Tab-separated table of N, CA and C and ligand atoms in Angstrom:
chain	number	residue	atom	x	y	z
A	115	UNK	N	15.143	8.257	-10.167
A	115	UNK	CA	13.785	8.599	-10.665
A	115	UNK	C	12.813	7.599	-10.074
A	116	UNK	N	11.561	7.993	-10.091
A	116	UNK	CA	10.539	7.193	-9.407
A	116	UNK	C	9.957	6.208	-10.404
A	117	UNK	N	9.972	4.908	-10.052
A	117	UNK	CA	9.543	3.920	-11.055
A	117	UNK	C	8.024	3.979	-11.279
A	118	UNK	N	7.639	3.487	-12.461
A	118	UNK	CA	6.245	3.645	-12.907
A	118	UNK	C	5.245	2.952	-11.993
A	119	UNK	N	5.633	1.789	-11.450
A	119	UNK	CA	4.635	1.078	-10.630
A	119	UNK	C	4.327	1.901	-9.379
A	120	UNK	N	5.391	2.555	-8.878
A	120	UNK	CA	5.166	3.392	-7.696
A	120	UNK	C	4.264	4.561	-8.065
A	121	UNK	N	4.553	5.156	-9.229
A	121	UNK	CA	3.755	6.302	-9.678
A	121	UNK	C	2.288	5.905	-9.807
A	122	UNK	N	2.047	4.699	-10.337
A	122	UNK	CA	0.644	4.321	-10.552
A	122	UNK	C	-0.018	4.028	-9.216
A	123	UNK	N	0.751	3.460	-8.277
A	123	UNK	CA	0.176	3.236	-6.938
A	123	UNK	C	-0.182	4.582	-6.319
A	124	UNK	N	0.739	5.522	-6.458
A	124	UNK	CA	0.503	6.850	-5.878
A	124	UNK	C	-0.733	7.487	-6.503
A	125	UNK	N	-0.788	7.455	-7.864
A	125	UNK	CA	-1.899	8.119	-8.564
A	125	UNK	C	-3.237	7.508	-8.128
A	126	UNK	N	-3.240	6.190	-8.012
A	126	UNK	CA	-4.462	5.469	-7.624
A	126	UNK	C	-4.892	5.921	-6.224
A	127	UNK	N	-3.895	6.058	-5.359
A	127	UNK	CA	-4.177	6.421	-3.962
A	127	UNK	C	-4.575	7.882	-3.829
A	128	UNK	N	-3.785	8.717	-4.509
A	128	UNK	CA	-3.900	10.160	-4.247
A	128	UNK	C	-5.177	10.729	-4.854
A	129	UNK	N	-5.604	10.150	-5.956
A	129	UNK	CA	-6.797	10.699	-6.616
A	129	UNK	C	-6.446	11.970	-7.364
A	130	UNK	N	-7.456	12.717	-7.751
A	130	UNK	CA	-7.196	13.826	-8.683
A	130	UNK	C	-6.455	14.976	-8.009
A	131	UNK	N	-6.468	15.070	-6.687
A	131	UNK	CA	-5.705	16.200	-6.100
A	131	UNK	C	-4.213	15.866	-6.019
A	132	UNK	N	-3.870	14.658	-6.462
A	132	UNK	CA	-2.455	14.250	-6.540
A	132	UNK	C	-1.713	14.446	-5.217
A	133	UNK	N	-2.448	14.352	-4.118
A	133	UNK	CA	-1.701	14.289	-2.862
A	133	UNK	C	-2.390	13.313	-1.930
A	134	UNK	N	-1.569	12.761	-1.020
A	134	UNK	CA	-2.055	11.703	-0.142
A	134	UNK	C	-2.545	12.341	1.159
A	135	UNK	N	-3.790	12.046	1.508
A	135	UNK	CA	-4.311	12.544	2.785
A	135	UNK	C	-3.894	11.570	3.894
A	136	UNK	N	-4.106	11.995	5.122
A	136	UNK	CA	-3.788	11.115	6.260
A	136	UNK	C	-4.565	9.808	6.123
A	137	UNK	N	-5.822	9.933	5.726
A	137	UNK	CA	-6.670	8.727	5.611
A	137	UNK	C	-6.172	7.806	4.491
A	138	UNK	N	-5.780	8.417	3.385
A	138	UNK	CA	-5.279	7.609	2.251
A	138	UNK	C	-3.957	6.943	2.625
A	139	UNK	N	-3.143	7.672	3.394
A	139	UNK	CA	-1.854	7.112	3.842
A	139	UNK	C	-2.120	5.903	4.738
A	140	UNK	N	-3.089	6.075	5.634
A	140	UNK	CA	-3.403	4.974	6.554
A	140	UNK	C	-3.896	3.752	5.773
A	141	UNK	N	-4.700	3.997	4.760
A	141	UNK	CA	-5.235	2.880	3.952
A	141	UNK	C	-4.098	2.089	3.318
A	142	UNK	N	-3.175	2.799	2.684
A	142	UNK	CA	-2.110	2.081	1.969
A	142	UNK	C	-1.170	1.383	2.938
A	143	UNK	N	-0.828	2.067	4.040
A	143	UNK	CA	0.106	1.442	4.985
A	143	UNK	C	-0.501	0.174	5.580
A	144	UNK	N	-1.763	0.224	5.928
A	144	UNK	CA	-2.379	-0.964	6.534
A	144	UNK	C	-2.572	-2.077	5.509
A	145	UNK	N	-2.801	-1.686	4.258
A	145	UNK	CA	-2.934	-2.721	3.219
A	145	UNK	C	-1.577	-3.408	3.025
A	146	UNK	N	-0.522	-2.602	2.960
A	146	UNK	CA	0.800	-3.185	2.689
A	146	UNK	C	1.317	-3.971	3.889
A	147	UNK	N	1.127	-3.415	5.076
A	147	UNK	CA	1.694	-4.105	6.257
A	147	UNK	C	1.003	-5.456	6.463
A	148	UNK	N	-0.266	-5.543	6.057
A	148	UNK	CA	-0.977	-6.825	6.256
A	148	UNK	C	-0.425	-7.898	5.322
A	149	UNK	N	0.291	-7.473	4.280
A	149	UNK	CA	0.888	-8.455	3.350
A	149	UNK	C	2.132	-9.084	3.965
A	150	UNK	N	2.658	-8.435	5.000
A	150	UNK	CA	3.907	-8.953	5.600
A	150	UNK	C	3.543	-9.687	6.880
A	151	UNK	N	3.359	-10.998	6.741
A	151	UNK	CA	2.855	-11.789	7.863
A	151	UNK	C	3.816	-11.826	9.048
A	152	UNK	N	5.080	-11.487	8.785
A	152	UNK	CA	6.061	-11.585	9.888
A	152	UNK	C	6.095	-10.322	10.742
A	153	UNK	N	5.243	-9.330	10.424
A	153	UNK	CA	5.262	-8.084	11.188
A	153	UNK	C	4.041	-8.004	12.103
A	154	UNK	N	4.291	-7.883	13.384
A	154	UNK	CA	3.173	-7.717	14.328
A	154	UNK	C	2.720	-6.267	14.268
A	155	UNK	N	1.429	-6.048	14.143
A	155	UNK	CA	0.928	-4.678	14.164
A	155	UNK	C	-0.554	-4.674	14.498
A	156	UNK	N	-0.976	-3.597	15.197
A	156	UNK	CA	-2.432	-3.454	15.385
A	156	UNK	C	-2.924	-2.398	14.404
A	157	UNK	N	-2.112	-2.140	13.398
A	157	UNK	CA	-2.524	-1.212	12.346
A	157	UNK	C	-2.066	0.201	12.642
A	158	UNK	N	-1.779	0.929	11.578
A	158	UNK	CA	-1.389	2.333	11.725
A	158	UNK	C	-2.643	3.136	12.064
A	159	UNK	N	-2.538	3.948	13.116
A	159	UNK	CA	-3.709	4.766	13.514
A	159	UNK	C	-3.706	6.073	12.736
A	160	UNK	N	-4.821	6.789	12.772
A	160	UNK	CA	-4.876	8.108	12.135
A	160	UNK	C	-3.811	9.004	12.753
A	161	UNK	N	-3.698	8.881	14.083
A	161	UNK	CA	-2.727	9.704	14.826
A	161	UNK	C	-1.313	9.463	14.304
A	162	UNK	N	-0.964	8.198	14.136
A	162	UNK	CA	0.417	7.923	13.708
A	162	UNK	C	0.611	8.348	12.257
A	163	UNK	N	-0.426	8.233	11.445
A	163	UNK	CA	-0.286	8.686	10.051
A	163	UNK	C	-0.178	10.195	9.989
A	164	UNK	N	-0.885	10.873	10.888
A	164	UNK	CA	-0.781	12.345	10.927
A	164	UNK	C	0.658	12.714	11.279
A	165	UNK	N	1.224	11.983	12.235
A	165	UNK	CA	2.619	12.250	12.618
A	165	UNK	C	3.544	12.085	11.419
A	166	UNK	N	3.309	11.013	10.643
A	166	UNK	CA	4.187	10.764	9.489
A	166	UNK	C	4.044	11.868	8.454
A	167	UNK	N	2.832	12.383	8.334
A	167	UNK	CA	2.590	13.413	7.330
A	167	UNK	C	3.128	14.766	7.811
A	168	UNK	N	3.155	14.939	9.139
A	168	UNK	CA	3.566	16.243	9.696
A	168	UNK	C	4.868	16.737	9.087
A	169	UNK	N	5.730	15.759	8.764
A	169	UNK	CA	7.047	16.167	8.258
A	169	UNK	C	6.927	17.062	7.034
A	170	UNK	N	5.880	16.870	6.253
A	170	UNK	CA	5.794	17.701	5.040
A	170	UNK	C	4.388	18.290	4.945
A	171	UNK	N	4.338	19.488	4.433
A	171	UNK	CA	3.053	20.212	4.347
A	171	UNK	C	2.032	19.352	3.599
A	172	UNK	N	2.431	18.866	2.420
A	172	UNK	CA	1.509	17.991	1.695
A	172	UNK	C	2.277	16.757	1.222
A	173	UNK	N	1.608	15.626	1.190
A	173	UNK	CA	2.260	14.402	0.734
A	173	UNK	C	2.030	14.252	-0.770
A	174	UNK	N	2.908	14.927	-1.519
A	174	UNK	CA	2.874	14.740	-2.969
A	174	UNK	C	3.704	13.509	-3.302
A	175	UNK	N	3.882	13.266	-4.604
A	175	UNK	CA	4.596	12.062	-5.050
A	175	UNK	C	5.999	11.991	-4.430
A	176	UNK	N	6.725	13.095	-4.446
A	176	UNK	CA	8.115	13.059	-3.956
A	176	UNK	C	8.152	12.813	-2.446
A	177	UNK	N	7.302	13.535	-1.713
A	177	UNK	CA	7.297	13.369	-0.250
A	177	UNK	C	6.864	11.940	0.118
A	178	UNK	N	5.885	11.445	-0.640
A	178	UNK	CA	5.389	10.086	-0.361
A	178	UNK	C	6.493	9.063	-0.635
A	179	UNK	N	7.229	9.279	-1.723
A	179	UNK	CA	8.330	8.363	-2.074
A	179	UNK	C	9.388	8.385	-0.979
A	180	UNK	N	9.662	9.585	-0.450
A	180	UNK	CA	10.679	9.696	0.610
A	180	UNK	C	10.233	8.909	1.847
A	181	UNK	N	8.957	9.084	2.202
A	181	UNK	CA	8.429	8.383	3.382
A	181	UNK	C	8.479	6.876	3.141
A	182	UNK	N	8.091	6.462	1.932
A	182	UNK	CA	8.042	5.030	1.599
A	182	UNK	C	9.439	4.410	1.706
A	183	UNK	N	10.430	5.120	1.184
A	183	UNK	CA	11.797	4.607	1.230
A	183	UNK	C	12.314	4.534	2.661
A	184	UNK	N	11.894	5.500	3.484
A	184	UNK	CA	12.310	5.458	4.898
A	184	UNK	C	11.720	4.212	5.549
A	185	UNK	N	10.429	3.965	5.308
A	185	UNK	CA	9.772	2.811	5.927
A	185	UNK	C	10.455	1.528	5.452
A	186	UNK	N	10.785	1.505	4.160
A	186	UNK	CA	11.457	0.307	3.614
A	186	UNK	C	12.797	0.084	4.309
A	187	UNK	N	13.534	1.178	4.499
A	187	UNK	CA	14.845	1.093	5.164
A	187	UNK	C	14.656	0.622	6.606
A	188	UNK	N	13.676	1.189	7.279
A	188	UNK	CA	13.460	0.833	8.679
A	188	UNK	C	12.901	-0.583	8.819
A	189	UNK	N	12.200	-1.034	7.804
A	189	UNK	CA	11.689	-2.414	7.826
A	189	UNK	C	12.859	-3.402	7.806
A	190	UNK	N	13.864	-3.086	6.988
A	190	UNK	CA	15.045	-3.962	6.909
A	190	UNK	C	15.710	-4.048	8.296
A	191	UNK	N	15.818	-2.893	8.946
A	191	UNK	CA	16.446	-2.850	10.279
A	191	UNK	C	15.591	-3.629	11.279
A	192	UNK	N	14.274	-3.437	11.190
A	192	UNK	CA	13.352	-4.131	12.106
A	192	UNK	C	13.587	-5.644	12.006
A	193	UNK	N	13.625	-6.149	10.782
A	193	UNK	CA	13.797	-7.598	10.588
A	193	UNK	C	15.182	-8.050	11.044
A	194	UNK	N	16.153	-7.205	10.827
A	194	UNK	CA	17.529	-7.557	11.197
A	194	UNK	C	17.662	-7.711	12.712
A	195	UNK	N	16.958	-6.881	13.466
A	195	UNK	CA	17.132	-6.883	14.918
A	195	UNK	C	16.001	-7.574	15.673
A	196	UNK	N	15.019	-8.080	14.927
A	196	UNK	CA	14.003	-8.903	15.598
A	196	UNK	C	14.592	-10.310	15.734
A	197	UNK	N	15.518	-10.438	16.660
A	197	UNK	CA	16.377	-11.627	16.724
A	197	UNK	C	15.580	-12.903	16.959
A	198	UNK	N	14.530	-12.787	17.767
A	198	UNK	CA	13.748	-14.023	18.048
A	198	UNK	C	12.593	-14.174	17.054
A	199	UNK	N	12.589	-13.294	16.029
A	199	UNK	CA	11.534	-13.378	14.988
A	199	UNK	C	10.126	-13.365	15.608
A	200	UNK	N	9.994	-12.538	16.663
A	200	UNK	CA	8.661	-12.461	17.309
A	200	UNK	C	7.740	-11.520	16.536
A	201	UNK	N	8.306	-10.761	15.614
A	201	UNK	CA	7.502	-9.792	14.848
A	201	UNK	C	7.380	-8.467	15.555
A	202	UNK	N	8.024	-8.386	16.738
A	202	UNK	CA	8.005	-7.119	17.486
A	202	UNK	C	9.367	-6.934	18.152
A	203	UNK	N	9.618	-5.716	18.607
A	203	UNK	CA	10.913	-5.383	19.226
A	203	UNK	C	10.818	-5.487	20.747
A	204	UNK	N	11.733	-6.230	21.346
A	204	UNK	CA	11.874	-6.140	22.809
A	204	UNK	C	12.689	-4.877	23.075
A	205	UNK	N	12.803	-4.461	24.320
A	205	UNK	CA	13.570	-3.228	24.587
A	205	UNK	C	15.029	-3.436	24.183
A	206	UNK	N	15.494	-4.658	24.380
A	206	UNK	CA	16.885	-4.980	23.995
A	206	UNK	C	17.060	-4.867	22.476
A	207	UNK	N	16.114	-5.462	21.735
A	207	UNK	CA	16.183	-5.415	20.267
A	207	UNK	C	16.021	-3.973	19.776
A	208	UNK	N	15.145	-3.244	20.462
A	208	UNK	CA	14.844	-1.857	20.056
A	208	UNK	C	16.094	-0.999	20.138
A	209	UNK	N	16.826	-1.184	21.224
A	209	UNK	CA	18.042	-0.374	21.426
A	209	UNK	C	19.008	-0.581	20.262
A	210	UNK	N	19.189	-1.826	19.880
A	210	UNK	CA	20.110	-2.134	18.770
A	210	UNK	C	19.575	-1.594	17.451
A	211	UNK	N	18.258	-1.707	17.268
A	211	UNK	CA	17.658	-1.242	16.006
A	211	UNK	C	17.822	0.277	15.870
A	212	UNK	N	17.592	0.995	16.978
A	212	UNK	CA	17.723	2.461	16.925
A	212	UNK	C	19.166	2.856	16.633
A	213	UNK	N	20.078	2.105	17.231
A	213	UNK	CA	21.506	2.342	16.977
A	213	UNK	C	21.794	2.166	15.491
A	214	UNK	N	21.287	1.053	14.950
A	214	UNK	CA	21.538	0.753	13.527
A	214	UNK	C	20.898	1.804	12.625
A	215	UNK	N	19.804	2.407	13.117
A	215	UNK	CA	19.129	3.442	12.327
A	215	UNK	C	19.851	4.778	12.456
A	216	UNK	N	20.930	4.792	13.252
A	216	UNK	CA	21.735	6.006	13.364
A	216	UNK	C	21.428	6.851	14.576
A	217	UNK	N	20.581	6.347	15.493
A	217	UNK	CA	20.238	7.126	16.691
A	217	UNK	C	21.023	6.566	17.875
A	218	UNK	N	22.098	7.251	18.238
A	218	UNK	CA	22.950	6.785	19.349
A	218	UNK	C	22.439	7.444	20.619
A	219	UNK	N	21.568	6.717	21.308
A	219	UNK	CA	20.880	7.302	22.464
A	219	UNK	C	21.431	6.705	23.754
A	220	UNK	N	21.344	7.504	24.823
A	220	UNK	CA	21.823	6.969	26.107
A	220	UNK	C	20.735	6.074	26.713
A	221	UNK	N	21.122	5.372	27.758
A	221	UNK	CA	20.224	4.411	28.416
A	221	UNK	C	18.876	5.033	28.746
A	222	UNK	N	18.984	6.201	29.352
A	222	UNK	CA	17.750	6.814	29.870
A	222	UNK	C	16.791	7.112	28.730
A	223	UNK	N	17.339	7.655	27.636
A	223	UNK	CA	16.462	8.015	26.518
A	223	UNK	C	15.877	6.746	25.884
A	224	UNK	N	16.688	5.715	25.800
A	224	UNK	CA	16.172	4.448	25.267
A	224	UNK	C	14.999	3.957	26.110
A	225	UNK	N	15.178	4.050	27.433
A	225	UNK	CA	14.110	3.576	28.329
A	225	UNK	C	12.852	4.420	28.168
A	226	UNK	N	13.061	5.741	28.032
A	226	UNK	CA	11.905	6.630	27.877
A	226	UNK	C	11.154	6.298	26.590
A	227	UNK	N	11.893	6.053	25.518
A	227	UNK	CA	11.247	5.743	24.233
A	227	UNK	C	10.526	4.396	24.288
A	228	UNK	N	11.152	3.417	24.937
A	228	UNK	CA	10.496	2.105	25.042
A	228	UNK	C	9.209	2.254	25.870
A	229	UNK	N	9.296	3.000	26.963
A	229	UNK	CA	8.099	3.202	27.797
A	229	UNK	C	6.994	3.864	26.978
A	230	UNK	N	7.417	4.770	26.110
A	230	UNK	CA	6.440	5.547	25.318
A	230	UNK	C	5.826	4.702	24.210
A	231	UNK	N	6.599	3.788	23.614
A	231	UNK	CA	6.120	3.094	22.407
A	231	UNK	C	5.833	1.612	22.594
A	232	UNK	N	6.174	1.080	23.780
A	232	UNK	CA	5.955	-0.355	23.958
A	232	UNK	C	4.571	-0.615	24.539
A	233	UNK	N	4.017	-1.738	24.164
A	233	UNK	CA	2.811	-2.239	24.833
A	233	UNK	C	3.205	-3.612	25.367
A	234	UNK	N	2.962	-3.820	26.600
A	234	UNK	CA	3.491	-4.965	27.385
A	234	UNK	C	4.903	-5.341	26.919
A	235	UNK	N	5.766	-4.379	27.097
A	235	UNK	CA	7.219	-4.576	26.928
A	235	UNK	C	7.670	-4.819	25.491
A	236	UNK	N	6.734	-4.861	24.532
A	236	UNK	CA	7.232	-5.024	23.157
A	236	UNK	C	6.694	-3.888	22.290
A	237	UNK	N	7.477	-3.591	21.254
A	237	UNK	CA	7.125	-2.515	20.323
A	237	UNK	C	6.765	-3.166	18.984
A	238	UNK	N	5.512	-3.022	18.578
A	238	UNK	CA	5.115	-3.654	17.313
A	238	UNK	C	5.560	-2.779	16.143
A	239	UNK	N	5.287	-3.248	14.939
A	239	UNK	CA	5.901	-2.609	13.775
A	239	UNK	C	5.451	-1.168	13.581
A	240	UNK	N	4.135	-0.923	13.701
A	240	UNK	CA	3.665	0.450	13.475
A	240	UNK	C	4.216	1.387	14.543
A	241	UNK	N	4.315	0.901	15.768
A	241	UNK	CA	4.885	1.744	16.840
A	241	UNK	C	6.376	2.004	16.587
A	242	UNK	N	7.020	1.001	16.044
A	242	UNK	CA	8.450	1.134	15.714
A	242	UNK	C	8.642	2.239	14.674
A	243	UNK	N	7.822	2.217	13.640
A	243	UNK	CA	7.921	3.222	12.574
A	243	UNK	C	7.619	4.614	13.135
A	244	UNK	N	6.594	4.689	13.987
A	244	UNK	CA	6.241	6.000	14.572
A	244	UNK	C	7.371	6.544	15.419
A	245	UNK	N	7.986	5.632	16.167
A	245	UNK	CA	9.099	6.063	17.022
A	245	UNK	C	10.222	6.647	16.165
A	246	UNK	N	10.504	6.007	15.052
A	246	UNK	CA	11.602	6.483	14.187
A	246	UNK	C	11.239	7.789	13.481
A	247	UNK	N	9.963	7.914	13.093
A	247	UNK	CA	9.532	9.165	12.457
A	247	UNK	C	9.705	10.314	13.450
A	248	UNK	N	9.340	10.021	14.694
A	248	UNK	CA	9.433	11.022	15.763
A	248	UNK	C	10.886	11.399	16.037
A	249	UNK	N	11.716	10.375	16.165
A	249	UNK	CA	13.142	10.616	16.448
A	249	UNK	C	13.765	11.447	15.345
A	250	UNK	N	13.419	11.094	14.122
A	250	UNK	CA	13.993	11.827	12.979
A	250	UNK	C	13.587	13.299	13.033
A	251	UNK	N	12.311	13.536	13.351
A	251	UNK	CA	11.816	14.923	13.442
A	251	UNK	C	12.545	15.665	14.559
A	252	UNK	N	12.730	14.953	15.690
A	252	UNK	CA	13.411	15.550	16.846
A	252	UNK	C	14.833	15.952	16.489
A	253	UNK	N	15.543	15.029	15.858
A	253	UNK	CA	16.947	15.294	15.563
A	253	UNK	C	17.087	16.382	14.511
A	254	UNK	N	16.131	16.427	13.579
A	254	UNK	CA	16.167	17.505	12.571
A	254	UNK	C	15.974	18.839	13.291
A	255	UNK	N	15.034	18.834	14.245
A	255	UNK	CA	14.727	20.052	15.013
A	255	UNK	C	15.974	20.509	15.773
A	256	UNK	N	16.631	19.575	16.448
A	256	UNK	CA	17.792	19.968	17.258
A	256	UNK	C	18.985	20.344	16.383
A	257	UNK	N	19.070	19.725	15.229
A	257	UNK	CA	20.174	20.118	14.327
A	257	UNK	C	19.963	21.577	13.901
A	258	UNK	N	18.687	21.946	13.699
A	258	UNK	CA	18.404	23.341	13.353
A	258	UNK	C	18.935	24.258	14.453
A	259	UNK	N	18.667	23.830	15.716
A	259	UNK	CA	19.088	24.683	16.850
A	259	UNK	C	20.605	24.782	16.903
A	260	UNK	N	21.234	23.674	16.528
A	260	UNK	CA	22.670	23.577	16.770
A	260	UNK	C	23.428	24.027	15.520
A	261	UNK	N	23.430	25.328	15.298
A	261	UNK	CA	23.870	25.878	14.019
A	261	UNK	C	25.369	25.705	13.757
A	262	UNK	N	26.150	25.400	14.820
A	262	UNK	CA	27.602	25.417	14.522
A	262	UNK	C	28.052	24.111	13.878
A	263	UNK	N	27.081	23.292	13.443
A	263	UNK	CA	27.431	22.107	12.634
A	263	UNK	C	28.517	21.228	13.234
A	264	UNK	N	28.483	21.085	14.558
A	264	UNK	CA	29.474	20.142	15.118
A	264	UNK	C	29.060	18.711	14.786
A	265	UNK	N	27.825	18.577	14.314
A	265	UNK	CA	27.348	17.218	14.020
A	265	UNK	C	26.816	16.553	15.274
A	266	UNK	N	27.111	17.149	16.429
A	266	UNK	CA	26.542	16.580	17.665
A	266	UNK	C	25.603	17.636	18.252
A	267	UNK	N	24.322	17.298	18.344
A	267	UNK	CA	23.367	18.269	18.902
A	267	UNK	C	23.532	18.243	20.414
A	268	UNK	N	23.970	19.342	20.990
A	268	UNK	CA	24.127	19.408	22.444
A	268	UNK	C	22.733	19.516	23.046
A	269	UNK	N	22.239	18.391	23.572
A	269	UNK	CA	20.884	18.476	24.128
A	269	UNK	C	20.983	18.409	25.636
A	270	UNK	N	20.982	19.586	26.257
A	270	UNK	CA	21.092	19.529	27.722
A	270	UNK	C	19.713	19.747	28.330
A	271	UNK	N	18.730	18.986	27.810
A	271	UNK	CA	17.403	19.028	28.436
A	271	UNK	C	17.158	17.622	28.981
A	272	UNK	N	16.231	17.532	29.943
A	272	UNK	CA	15.995	16.192	30.509
A	272	UNK	C	15.287	15.334	29.456
A	273	UNK	N	15.467	14.053	29.598
A	273	UNK	CA	14.829	13.142	28.643
A	273	UNK	C	13.315	13.348	28.639
A	274	UNK	N	12.792	13.641	29.834
A	274	UNK	CA	11.336	13.807	29.908
A	274	UNK	C	10.910	14.978	29.018
A	275	UNK	N	11.646	16.092	29.149
A	275	UNK	CA	11.290	17.264	28.318
A	275	UNK	C	11.391	16.875	26.850
A	276	UNK	N	12.466	16.144	26.568
A	276	UNK	CA	12.765	15.713	25.202
A	276	UNK	C	11.552	15.008	24.598
A	277	UNK	N	11.047	14.030	25.325
A	277	UNK	CA	9.932	13.256	24.789
A	277	UNK	C	8.614	14.028	24.954
A	278	UNK	N	8.543	14.844	26.016
A	278	UNK	CA	7.297	15.614	26.212
A	278	UNK	C	7.068	16.551	25.031
A	279	UNK	N	8.169	17.106	24.511
A	279	UNK	CA	8.021	18.031	23.378
A	279	UNK	C	7.674	17.304	22.103
A	280	UNK	N	7.858	16.000	22.118
A	280	UNK	CA	7.526	15.228	20.917
A	280	UNK	C	6.614	14.092	21.343
A	281	UNK	N	5.373	14.437	21.673
A	281	UNK	CA	4.471	13.440	22.271
A	281	UNK	C	4.307	12.222	21.374
B	1216	ISA	O1	6.262	-2.294	-0.595
B	1216	ISA	C1	6.527	-3.210	0.216
B	1216	ISA	O2	5.811	-4.161	0.516
B	1216	ISA	C2	7.868	-3.164	0.906
B	1216	ISA	S1	9.047	-3.332	-0.279
B	1216	ISA	C3	8.090	-1.852	1.614
B	1216	ISA	C4	7.076	-1.546	2.640
B	1216	ISA	C5	6.745	-2.457	3.660
B	1216	ISA	C6	5.811	-2.111	4.645
B	1216	ISA	C7	5.217	-0.865	4.570
B	1216	ISA	I1	3.848	-0.349	5.986
B	1216	ISA	C8	5.528	0.036	3.559
B	1216	ISA	C9	6.453	-0.319	2.604
B	1217	CA	CA1	0.815	-0.645	17.301
B	1218	CA	CA1	11.492	-9.719	18.797
């Protein structure tokens, strides 16, 4: 069940329509991330918040809680693999973090994702979260395609197409 402090944070944020808009999501994420001095970030953009919201039609209490728990889980991984405590992921750290998050990607795909999400070779926290939100959406999409439930999505498309379809 959802604890009361979370409910009150949600209610305060969501307002009377009881759902979180992209702008409200951005406000809370940037407020919370600024409390964590060890995380490098240039702030969550509207674009990245829209991506996070895309997963669900509306961000009600349950959807918001799911997103929050995902970010919390990914934050733990981020800290675990930020080996030099730089507050950002190097491509080497990123590869390990994605692995730990359950995304077993080949070299090429790792490189494509780093190229897509890194700024001067490092991936800051908000970019890290966006990358994981994107990957999760991608894998959910391919699992849908791969109906025979082998658990392995046969993706015989080029990495470029892969990432192009998920800008
Ligand atoms: O609420 C917090 O500060 C921790 S526990 C989880 C969290 C951390 C960063 C973000 I952005 C969102 C959520
Ligand atoms: Ca960023
Ligand atoms: Ca680092």
